[in-house]
Amino acid sequence: MPTRFKKTRNKRGDRKMGYGRVGNHHKHPSGRGMAGSKHHHKTWVNRFHPGYFGKNGMRQYHLLRNREWAPAINVNEIWKLVPEDVRETVIKHNEKAKSSNNPNDIKAPLIDVVEHGYAKVIGKGRLPLSQPVVVRARFFSKRAEEKIVLSGGRCLLRA
């Protein structure tokens, strides 16, 4: 907004600028930020930020978060990590192999889950039984491993 339209331009000469004789217009009348959160703003903190005060759990002195890093992906979402062109070529190739009665010629795409930002494969959902996949990850749940092997694929561990 340009300066000429601001309220202060209109209020010049009014001495109190419309902020009155009693209350006045002071800079930060109740403090800045979280000031008074244990005193005059206590009800506000309790209402809008419950659990702000206090502790829970045990302290771990030298916590290294990257040792706990293990984002998980479900079995039914693994195929989304395969690029579209690779998916189409693999499916076409496998259809030809099945029609020519050569089951040893079936291809399976290699999906490295860690390169996509995941570390663990867990077993929710289904994999297409006709299409095997080779999955590389740091961790596999039992159910995920069963489902991948059942579809004809492999589970490879990596660092």
PDB file of C-alpha atoms in Angstrom:
ATOM      1  CA  MET A   1       0.000   0.000   0.000  1.00  0.00           C
ATOM      2  CA  PRO A   2       1.432   3.431  -0.900  1.00  0.00           C
ATOM      3  CA  THR A   3       2.230   5.817   1.934  1.00  0.00           C
ATOM      4  CA  ARG A   4      -0.419   8.326   0.848  1.00  0.00           C
ATOM      5  CA  PHE A   5      -3.213   5.861   1.669  1.00  0.00           C
ATOM      6  CA  LYS A   6      -1.973   4.933   5.134  1.00  0.00           C
ATOM      7  CA  LYS A   7      -3.915   5.812   8.255  1.00  0.00           C
ATOM      8  CA  THR A   8      -1.014   7.839   9.679  1.00  0.00           C
ATOM      9  CA  ARG A   9      -1.280  10.398   6.856  1.00  0.00           C
ATOM     10  CA  ASN A  10      -4.865  11.134   7.826  1.00  0.00           C
ATOM     11  CA  LYS A  11      -4.145  11.195  11.556  1.00  0.00           C
ATOM     12  CA  ARG A  12      -1.302  13.763  11.390  1.00  0.00           C
ATOM     13  CA  GLY A  13      -1.935  16.554  13.883  1.00  0.00           C
ATOM     14  CA  ASP A  14      -4.285  14.551  16.077  1.00  0.00           C
ATOM     15  CA  ARG A  15      -1.625  14.166  18.808  1.00  0.00           C
ATOM     16  CA  LYS A  16      -2.706  10.694  19.990  1.00  0.00           C
ATOM     17  CA  MET A  17      -3.354   9.387  16.441  1.00  0.00           C
ATOM     18  CA  GLY A  18      -6.677   7.845  17.475  1.00  0.00           C
ATOM     19  CA  TYR A  19      -5.266   5.678  20.246  1.00  0.00           C
ATOM     20  CA  GLY A  20      -6.948   7.508  23.109  1.00  0.00           C
ATOM     21  CA  ARG A  21      -6.067   9.157  26.396  1.00  0.00           C
ATOM     22  CA  VAL A  22      -6.214   6.233  28.814  1.00  0.00           C
ATOM     23  CA  GLY A  23      -5.029   2.983  27.180  1.00  0.00           C
ATOM     24  CA  ASN A  24      -2.412   4.535  24.905  1.00  0.00           C
ATOM     25  CA  HIS A  25      -0.640   2.689  22.113  1.00  0.00           C
ATOM     26  CA  HIS A  26       2.525   1.265  23.574  1.00  0.00           C
ATOM     27  CA  LYS A  27       4.879  -0.990  21.636  1.00  0.00           C
ATOM     28  CA  HIS A  28       4.550  -4.443  23.293  1.00  0.00           C
ATOM     29  CA  PRO A  29       2.178  -4.080  26.225  1.00  0.00           C
ATOM     30  CA  SER A  30       2.159  -7.763  27.183  1.00  0.00           C
ATOM     31  CA  GLY A  31       5.697  -8.691  26.137  1.00  0.00           C
ATOM     32  CA  ARG A  32       7.180 -10.168  22.991  1.00  0.00           C
ATOM     33  CA  GLY A  33       6.821 -13.777  21.868  1.00  0.00           C
ATOM     34  CA  MET A  34       6.294 -16.276  24.650  1.00  0.00           C
ATOM     35  CA  ALA A  35       6.781 -13.694  27.401  1.00  0.00           C
ATOM     36  CA  GLY A  36       4.422 -14.305  30.294  1.00  0.00           C
ATOM     37  CA  SER A  37       3.664 -17.873  29.285  1.00  0.00           C
ATOM     38  CA  LYS A  38       4.044 -18.927  32.923  1.00  0.00           C
ATOM     39  CA  HIS A  39       2.306 -15.827  34.234  1.00  0.00           C
ATOM     40  CA  HIS A  40      -0.193 -13.563  32.498  1.00  0.00           C
ATOM     41  CA  HIS A  41      -0.443 -15.672  29.308  1.00  0.00           C
ATOM     42  CA  LYS A  42      -0.769 -19.007  31.087  1.00  0.00           C
ATOM     43  CA  THR A  43      -4.375 -19.636  30.052  1.00  0.00           C
ATOM     44  CA  TRP A  44      -3.523 -18.829  26.436  1.00  0.00           C
ATOM     45  CA  VAL A  45      -0.620 -21.306  26.428  1.00  0.00           C
ATOM     46  CA  ASN A  46      -2.705 -24.034  28.081  1.00  0.00           C
ATOM     47  CA  ARG A  47      -5.533 -23.574  25.610  1.00  0.00           C
ATOM     48  CA  PHE A  48      -3.660 -23.308  22.319  1.00  0.00           C
ATOM     49  CA  HIS A  49      -0.450 -25.239  23.121  1.00  0.00           C
ATOM     50  CA  PRO A  50      -1.353 -28.022  25.561  1.00  0.00           C
ATOM     51  CA  GLY A  51       1.653 -30.010  26.670  1.00  0.00           C
ATOM     52  CA  TYR A  52       4.069 -27.127  26.057  1.00  0.00           C
ATOM     53  CA  PHE A  53       5.467 -27.344  29.572  1.00  0.00           C
ATOM     54  CA  GLY A  54       6.932 -30.425  31.221  1.00  0.00           C
ATOM     55  CA  LYS A  55       8.970 -33.415  30.199  1.00  0.00           C
ATOM     56  CA  ASN A  56       8.363 -37.007  29.190  1.00  0.00           C
ATOM     57  CA  GLY A  57      10.565 -39.999  28.519  1.00  0.00           C
ATOM     58  CA  MET A  58      14.195 -40.608  29.319  1.00  0.00           C
ATOM     59  CA  ARG A  59      17.168 -38.594  28.201  1.00  0.00           C
ATOM     60  CA  GLN A  60      19.615 -40.111  25.768  1.00  0.00           C
ATOM     61  CA  TYR A  61      22.809 -38.155  26.045  1.00  0.00           C
ATOM     62  CA  HIS A  62      24.495 -38.600  22.680  1.00  0.00           C
ATOM     63  CA  LEU A  63      21.511 -39.154  20.414  1.00  0.00           C
ATOM     64  CA  LEU A  64      22.449 -39.861  16.801  1.00  0.00           C
ATOM     65  CA  ARG A  65      19.251 -39.645  14.783  1.00  0.00           C
ATOM     66  CA  ASN A  66      20.670 -41.002  11.554  1.00  0.00           C
ATOM     67  CA  ARG A  67      21.107 -44.408  13.191  1.00  0.00           C
ATOM     68  CA  GLU A  68      17.332 -44.555  13.646  1.00  0.00           C
ATOM     69  CA  TRP A  69      16.588 -43.451  10.071  1.00  0.00           C
ATOM     70  CA  ALA A  70      14.395 -46.089   8.435  1.00  0.00           C
ATOM     71  CA  PRO A  71      11.461 -44.695   6.433  1.00  0.00           C
ATOM     72  CA  ALA A  72       9.241 -47.556   5.284  1.00  0.00           C
ATOM     73  CA  ILE A  73       7.432 -48.260   2.034  1.00  0.00           C
ATOM     74  CA  ASN A  74       4.677 -50.810   1.529  1.00  0.00           C
ATOM     75  CA  VAL A  75       4.890 -53.694  -0.923  1.00  0.00           C
ATOM     76  CA  ASN A  76       1.956 -52.359  -2.928  1.00  0.00           C
ATOM     77  CA  GLU A  77       3.782 -49.050  -3.540  1.00  0.00           C
ATOM     78  CA  ILE A  78       7.020 -50.578  -4.835  1.00  0.00           C
ATOM     79  CA  TRP A  79       5.896 -50.620  -8.476  1.00  0.00           C
ATOM     80  CA  LYS A  80       5.396 -46.845  -8.361  1.00  0.00           C
ATOM     81  CA  LEU A  81       9.170 -46.467  -8.038  1.00  0.00           C
ATOM     82  CA  VAL A  82       9.792 -48.153 -11.407  1.00  0.00           C
ATOM     83  CA  PRO A  83       9.927 -45.638 -14.299  1.00  0.00           C
ATOM     84  CA  GLU A  84       7.062 -45.908 -16.769  1.00  0.00           C
ATOM     85  CA  ASP A  85       9.202 -46.830 -19.785  1.00  0.00           C
ATOM     86  CA  VAL A  86      11.051 -49.583 -17.870  1.00  0.00           C
ATOM     87  CA  ARG A  87       7.763 -50.967 -16.616  1.00  0.00           C
ATOM     88  CA  GLU A  88       6.299 -51.180 -20.118  1.00  0.00           C
ATOM     89  CA  THR A  89       9.369 -52.828 -21.666  1.00  0.00           C
ATOM     90  CA  VAL A  90       9.608 -55.413 -18.868  1.00  0.00           C
ATOM     91  CA  ILE A  91       5.919 -56.310 -19.132  1.00  0.00           C
ATOM     92  CA  LYS A  92       6.107 -56.646 -22.943  1.00  0.00           C
ATOM     93  CA  HIS A  93       9.235 -58.775 -22.729  1.00  0.00           C
ATOM     94  CA  ASN A  94       7.680 -61.086 -20.137  1.00  0.00           C
ATOM     95  CA  GLU A  95       4.510 -61.509 -22.186  1.00  0.00           C
ATOM     96  CA  LYS A  96       6.640 -62.608 -25.156  1.00  0.00           C
ATOM     97  CA  ALA A  97       8.605 -65.006 -22.931  1.00  0.00           C
ATOM     98  CA  LYS A  98       5.418 -66.580 -21.599  1.00  0.00           C
ATOM     99  CA  SER A  99       3.895 -66.945 -25.062  1.00  0.00           C
ATOM    100  CA  SER A 100       7.063 -68.639 -26.343  1.00  0.00           C
ATOM    101  CA  ASN A 101       7.023 -71.057 -23.368  1.00  0.00           C
ATOM    102  CA  ASN A 102      10.432 -69.918 -22.168  1.00  0.00           C
ATOM    103  CA  PRO A 103       9.981 -69.223 -18.437  1.00  0.00           C
ATOM    104  CA  ASN A 104      13.728 -68.756 -17.863  1.00  0.00           C
ATOM    105  CA  ASP A 105      13.714 -65.628 -20.025  1.00  0.00           C
ATOM    106  CA  ILE A 106      11.505 -63.573 -17.668  1.00  0.00           C
ATOM    107  CA  LYS A 107      12.975 -60.216 -16.664  1.00  0.00           C
ATOM    108  CA  ALA A 108      12.502 -58.502 -13.310  1.00  0.00           C
ATOM    109  CA  PRO A 109      13.223 -54.807 -12.721  1.00  0.00           C
ATOM    110  CA  LEU A 110      15.706 -53.946  -9.962  1.00  0.00           C
ATOM    111  CA  ILE A 111      14.179 -51.488  -7.508  1.00  0.00           C
ATOM    112  CA  ASP A 112      16.638 -49.888  -5.108  1.00  0.00           C
ATOM    113  CA  VAL A 113      14.384 -48.533  -2.404  1.00  0.00           C
ATOM    114  CA  VAL A 114      17.174 -46.590  -0.640  1.00  0.00           C
ATOM    115  CA  GLU A 115      17.807 -44.472  -3.736  1.00  0.00           C
ATOM    116  CA  HIS A 116      14.190 -43.352  -3.515  1.00  0.00           C
ATOM    117  CA  GLY A 117      14.509 -42.309   0.125  1.00  0.00           C
ATOM    118  CA  TYR A 118      13.243 -45.437   1.894  1.00  0.00           C
ATOM    119  CA  ALA A 119      15.108 -47.967   4.018  1.00  0.00           C
ATOM    120  CA  LYS A 120      12.555 -50.621   4.950  1.00  0.00           C
ATOM    121  CA  VAL A 121      10.000 -52.602   2.943  1.00  0.00           C
ATOM    122  CA  ILE A 122       6.915 -53.692   4.873  1.00  0.00           C
ATOM    123  CA  GLY A 123       4.176 -56.056   3.858  1.00  0.00           C
ATOM    124  CA  LYS A 124       0.930 -54.134   3.304  1.00  0.00           C
ATOM    125  CA  GLY A 125      -0.863 -54.788   0.034  1.00  0.00           C
ATOM    126  CA  ARG A 126      -0.265 -57.090  -2.908  1.00  0.00           C
ATOM    127  CA  LEU A 127       2.255 -57.486  -5.705  1.00  0.00           C
ATOM    128  CA  PRO A 128       1.189 -58.691  -9.140  1.00  0.00           C
ATOM    129  CA  LEU A 129       1.904 -62.436  -9.056  1.00  0.00           C
ATOM    130  CA  SER A 130       2.702 -62.554 -12.764  1.00  0.00           C
ATOM    131  CA  GLN A 131       5.447 -59.947 -12.541  1.00  0.00           C
ATOM    132  CA  PRO A 132       8.579 -60.617 -10.413  1.00  0.00           C
ATOM    133  CA  VAL A 133      10.660 -57.777  -8.954  1.00  0.00           C
ATOM    134  CA  VAL A 134      14.113 -57.629  -7.401  1.00  0.00           C
ATOM    135  CA  VAL A 135      14.087 -55.268  -4.428  1.00  0.00           C
ATOM    136  CA  ARG A 136      17.158 -53.870  -2.680  1.00  0.00           C
ATOM    137  CA  ALA A 137      16.659 -52.398   0.788  1.00  0.00           C
ATOM    138  CA  ARG A 138      18.263 -52.228   4.209  1.00  0.00           C
ATOM    139  CA  PHE A 139      15.402 -54.009   6.003  1.00  0.00           C
ATOM    140  CA  PHE A 140      12.541 -56.313   5.016  1.00  0.00           C
ATOM    141  CA  SER A 141       9.657 -57.440   7.171  1.00  0.00           C
ATOM    142  CA  LYS A 142       8.781 -61.147   7.062  1.00  0.00           C
ATOM    143  CA  ARG A 143       5.505 -60.568   5.247  1.00  0.00           C
ATOM    144  CA  ALA A 144       7.127 -58.295   2.674  1.00  0.00           C
ATOM    145  CA  GLU A 145       9.812 -60.860   1.958  1.00  0.00           C
ATOM    146  CA  GLU A 146       7.195 -63.626   1.600  1.00  0.00           C
ATOM    147  CA  LYS A 147       5.144 -61.570  -0.850  1.00  0.00           C
ATOM    148  CA  ILE A 148       8.122 -60.577  -2.988  1.00  0.00           C
ATOM    149  CA  VAL A 149       9.413 -64.151  -3.178  1.00  0.00           C
ATOM    150  CA  LEU A 150       5.884 -65.452  -3.880  1.00  0.00           C
ATOM    151  CA  SER A 151       5.669 -63.204  -6.944  1.00  0.00           C
ATOM    152  CA  GLY A 152       8.928 -64.731  -8.206  1.00  0.00           C
ATOM    153  CA  GLY A 153      11.191 -61.897  -7.111  1.00  0.00           C
ATOM    154  CA  ARG A 154      14.208 -61.564  -4.818  1.00  0.00           C
ATOM    155  CA  CYS A 155      15.050 -59.535  -1.717  1.00  0.00           C
ATOM    156  CA  LEU A 156      18.563 -58.139  -1.647  1.00  0.00           C
ATOM    157  CA  LEU A 157      20.056 -56.498   1.428  1.00  0.00           C
ATOM    158  CA  ARG A 158      22.265 -53.435   1.097  1.00  0.00           C
ATOM    159  CA  ALA A 159      24.162 -51.167   3.430  1.00  0.00           C
TER     160      ALA A 159
END
